[in-house]
XYZ file of N, CA and C in Angstrom:
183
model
N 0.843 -1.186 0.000
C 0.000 0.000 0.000
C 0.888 1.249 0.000
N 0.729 2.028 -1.089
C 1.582 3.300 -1.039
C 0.909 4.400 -0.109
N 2.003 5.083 0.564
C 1.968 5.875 1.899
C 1.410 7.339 1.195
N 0.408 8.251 1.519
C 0.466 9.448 1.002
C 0.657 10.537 1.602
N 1.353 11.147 0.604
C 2.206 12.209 1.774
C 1.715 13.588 1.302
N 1.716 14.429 2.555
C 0.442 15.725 3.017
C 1.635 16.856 2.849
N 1.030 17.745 2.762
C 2.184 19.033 3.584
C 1.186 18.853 4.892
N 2.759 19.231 6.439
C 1.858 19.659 7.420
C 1.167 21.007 7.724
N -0.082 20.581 8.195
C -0.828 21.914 8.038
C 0.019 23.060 8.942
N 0.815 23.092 9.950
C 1.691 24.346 10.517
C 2.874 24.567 10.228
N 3.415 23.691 9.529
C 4.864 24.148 8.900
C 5.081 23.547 7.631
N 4.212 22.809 6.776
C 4.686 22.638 5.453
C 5.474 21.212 5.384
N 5.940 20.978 6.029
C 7.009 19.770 5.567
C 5.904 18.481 5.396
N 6.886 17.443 4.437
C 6.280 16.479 4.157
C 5.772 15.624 5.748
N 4.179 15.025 5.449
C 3.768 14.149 6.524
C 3.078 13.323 5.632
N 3.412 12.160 6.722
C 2.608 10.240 6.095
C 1.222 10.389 6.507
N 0.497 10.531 5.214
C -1.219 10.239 6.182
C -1.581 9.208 6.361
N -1.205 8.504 7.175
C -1.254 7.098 7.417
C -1.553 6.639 8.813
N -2.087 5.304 9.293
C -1.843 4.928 10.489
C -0.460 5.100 11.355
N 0.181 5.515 10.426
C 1.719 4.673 11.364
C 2.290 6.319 11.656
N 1.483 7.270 11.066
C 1.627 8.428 11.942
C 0.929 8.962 12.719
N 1.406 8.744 14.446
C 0.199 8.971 15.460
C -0.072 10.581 15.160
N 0.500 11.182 14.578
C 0.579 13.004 14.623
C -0.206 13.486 13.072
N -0.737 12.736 12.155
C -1.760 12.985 11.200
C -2.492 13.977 11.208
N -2.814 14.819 10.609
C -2.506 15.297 9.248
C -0.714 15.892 9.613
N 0.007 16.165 10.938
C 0.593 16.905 10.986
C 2.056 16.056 11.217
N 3.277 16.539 11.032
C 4.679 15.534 10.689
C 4.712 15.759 11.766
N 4.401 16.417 13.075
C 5.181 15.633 14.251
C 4.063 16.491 15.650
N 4.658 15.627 17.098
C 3.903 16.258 17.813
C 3.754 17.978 18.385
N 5.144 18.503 17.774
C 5.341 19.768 17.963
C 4.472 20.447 17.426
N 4.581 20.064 16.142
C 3.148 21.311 14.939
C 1.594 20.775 15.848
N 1.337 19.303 15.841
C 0.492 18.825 16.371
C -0.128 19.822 17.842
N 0.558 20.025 18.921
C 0.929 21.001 20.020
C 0.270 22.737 19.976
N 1.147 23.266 18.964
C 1.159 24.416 18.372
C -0.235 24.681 17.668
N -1.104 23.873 17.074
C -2.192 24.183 16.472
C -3.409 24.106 17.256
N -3.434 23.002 18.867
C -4.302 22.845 19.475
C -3.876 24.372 20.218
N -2.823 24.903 20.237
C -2.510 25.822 20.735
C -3.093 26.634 20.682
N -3.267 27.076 19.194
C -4.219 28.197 18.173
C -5.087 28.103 18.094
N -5.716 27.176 18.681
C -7.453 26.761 18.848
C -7.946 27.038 20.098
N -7.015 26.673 21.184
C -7.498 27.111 22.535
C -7.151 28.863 23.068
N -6.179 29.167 22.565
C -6.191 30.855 22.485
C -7.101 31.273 21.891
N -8.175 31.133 21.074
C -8.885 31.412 20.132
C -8.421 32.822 18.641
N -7.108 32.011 18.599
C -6.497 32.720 17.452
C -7.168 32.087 15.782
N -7.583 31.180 16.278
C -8.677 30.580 14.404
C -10.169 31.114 14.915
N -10.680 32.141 13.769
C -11.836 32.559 14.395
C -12.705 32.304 12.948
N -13.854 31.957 12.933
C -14.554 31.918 12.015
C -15.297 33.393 11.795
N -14.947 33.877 10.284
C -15.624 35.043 9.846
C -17.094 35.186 9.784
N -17.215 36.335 10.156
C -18.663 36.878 10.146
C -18.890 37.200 8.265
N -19.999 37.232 7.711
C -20.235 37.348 6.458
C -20.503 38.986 6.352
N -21.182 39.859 7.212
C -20.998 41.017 7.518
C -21.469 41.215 8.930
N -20.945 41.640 9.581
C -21.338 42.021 11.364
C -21.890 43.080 11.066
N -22.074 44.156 10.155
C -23.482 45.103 10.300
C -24.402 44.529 10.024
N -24.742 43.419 9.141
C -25.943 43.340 8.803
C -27.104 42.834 10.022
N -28.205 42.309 10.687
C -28.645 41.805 11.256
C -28.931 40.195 10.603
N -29.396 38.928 11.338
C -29.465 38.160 10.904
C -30.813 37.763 10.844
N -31.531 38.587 11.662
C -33.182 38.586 11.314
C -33.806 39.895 10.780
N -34.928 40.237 9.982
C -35.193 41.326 8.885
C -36.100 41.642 10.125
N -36.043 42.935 10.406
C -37.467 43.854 10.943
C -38.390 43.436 10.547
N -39.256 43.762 11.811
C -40.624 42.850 12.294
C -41.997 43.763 10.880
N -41.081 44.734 10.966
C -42.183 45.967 9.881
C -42.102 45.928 8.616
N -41.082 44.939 7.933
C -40.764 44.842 7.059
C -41.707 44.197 6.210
C-alpha cells in the first residue's frame, strides 16, 4: 500500500497520512501542540459574512 504524503498543516514539511503516523494530518507532535494551541487561544476565528448586517429582517418589514 503506497503511503500518502500531506504538507503539514503548521509548517509545510512532508507528513505520512497514514496509520503509522500517530501526529496525522501533521509531521510531528510539535506542529500537532502548536495548532491545538491556536485553537485554545482562540487565534482561528470563524468570519462573520458582515457584522453590520442583522441576521433577522425587521418585524415591519
Amino acid at each position: 500500500m503506497n503511503k500518502r504524503i500531506v504538507s503539514c498543516p503548521q509548517c509545510g514539511e512532508p507528513a505520512a497520512y497514514s496509520p503509522d503516523n500517530p501526529f496525522r494530518p501533521f509531521c510531528s507532535q510539535r506542529c500537532r501542540l502548536i495548532d491545538l494551541g491556536q485553537w485554545a487561544d482562540e487565534s482561528y476565528r470563524i468570519p462573520l459574512a458582515d457584522p453590520t448586517q442583522p441576521d433577522i429582517p425587521p418585524l415591519d418589514a
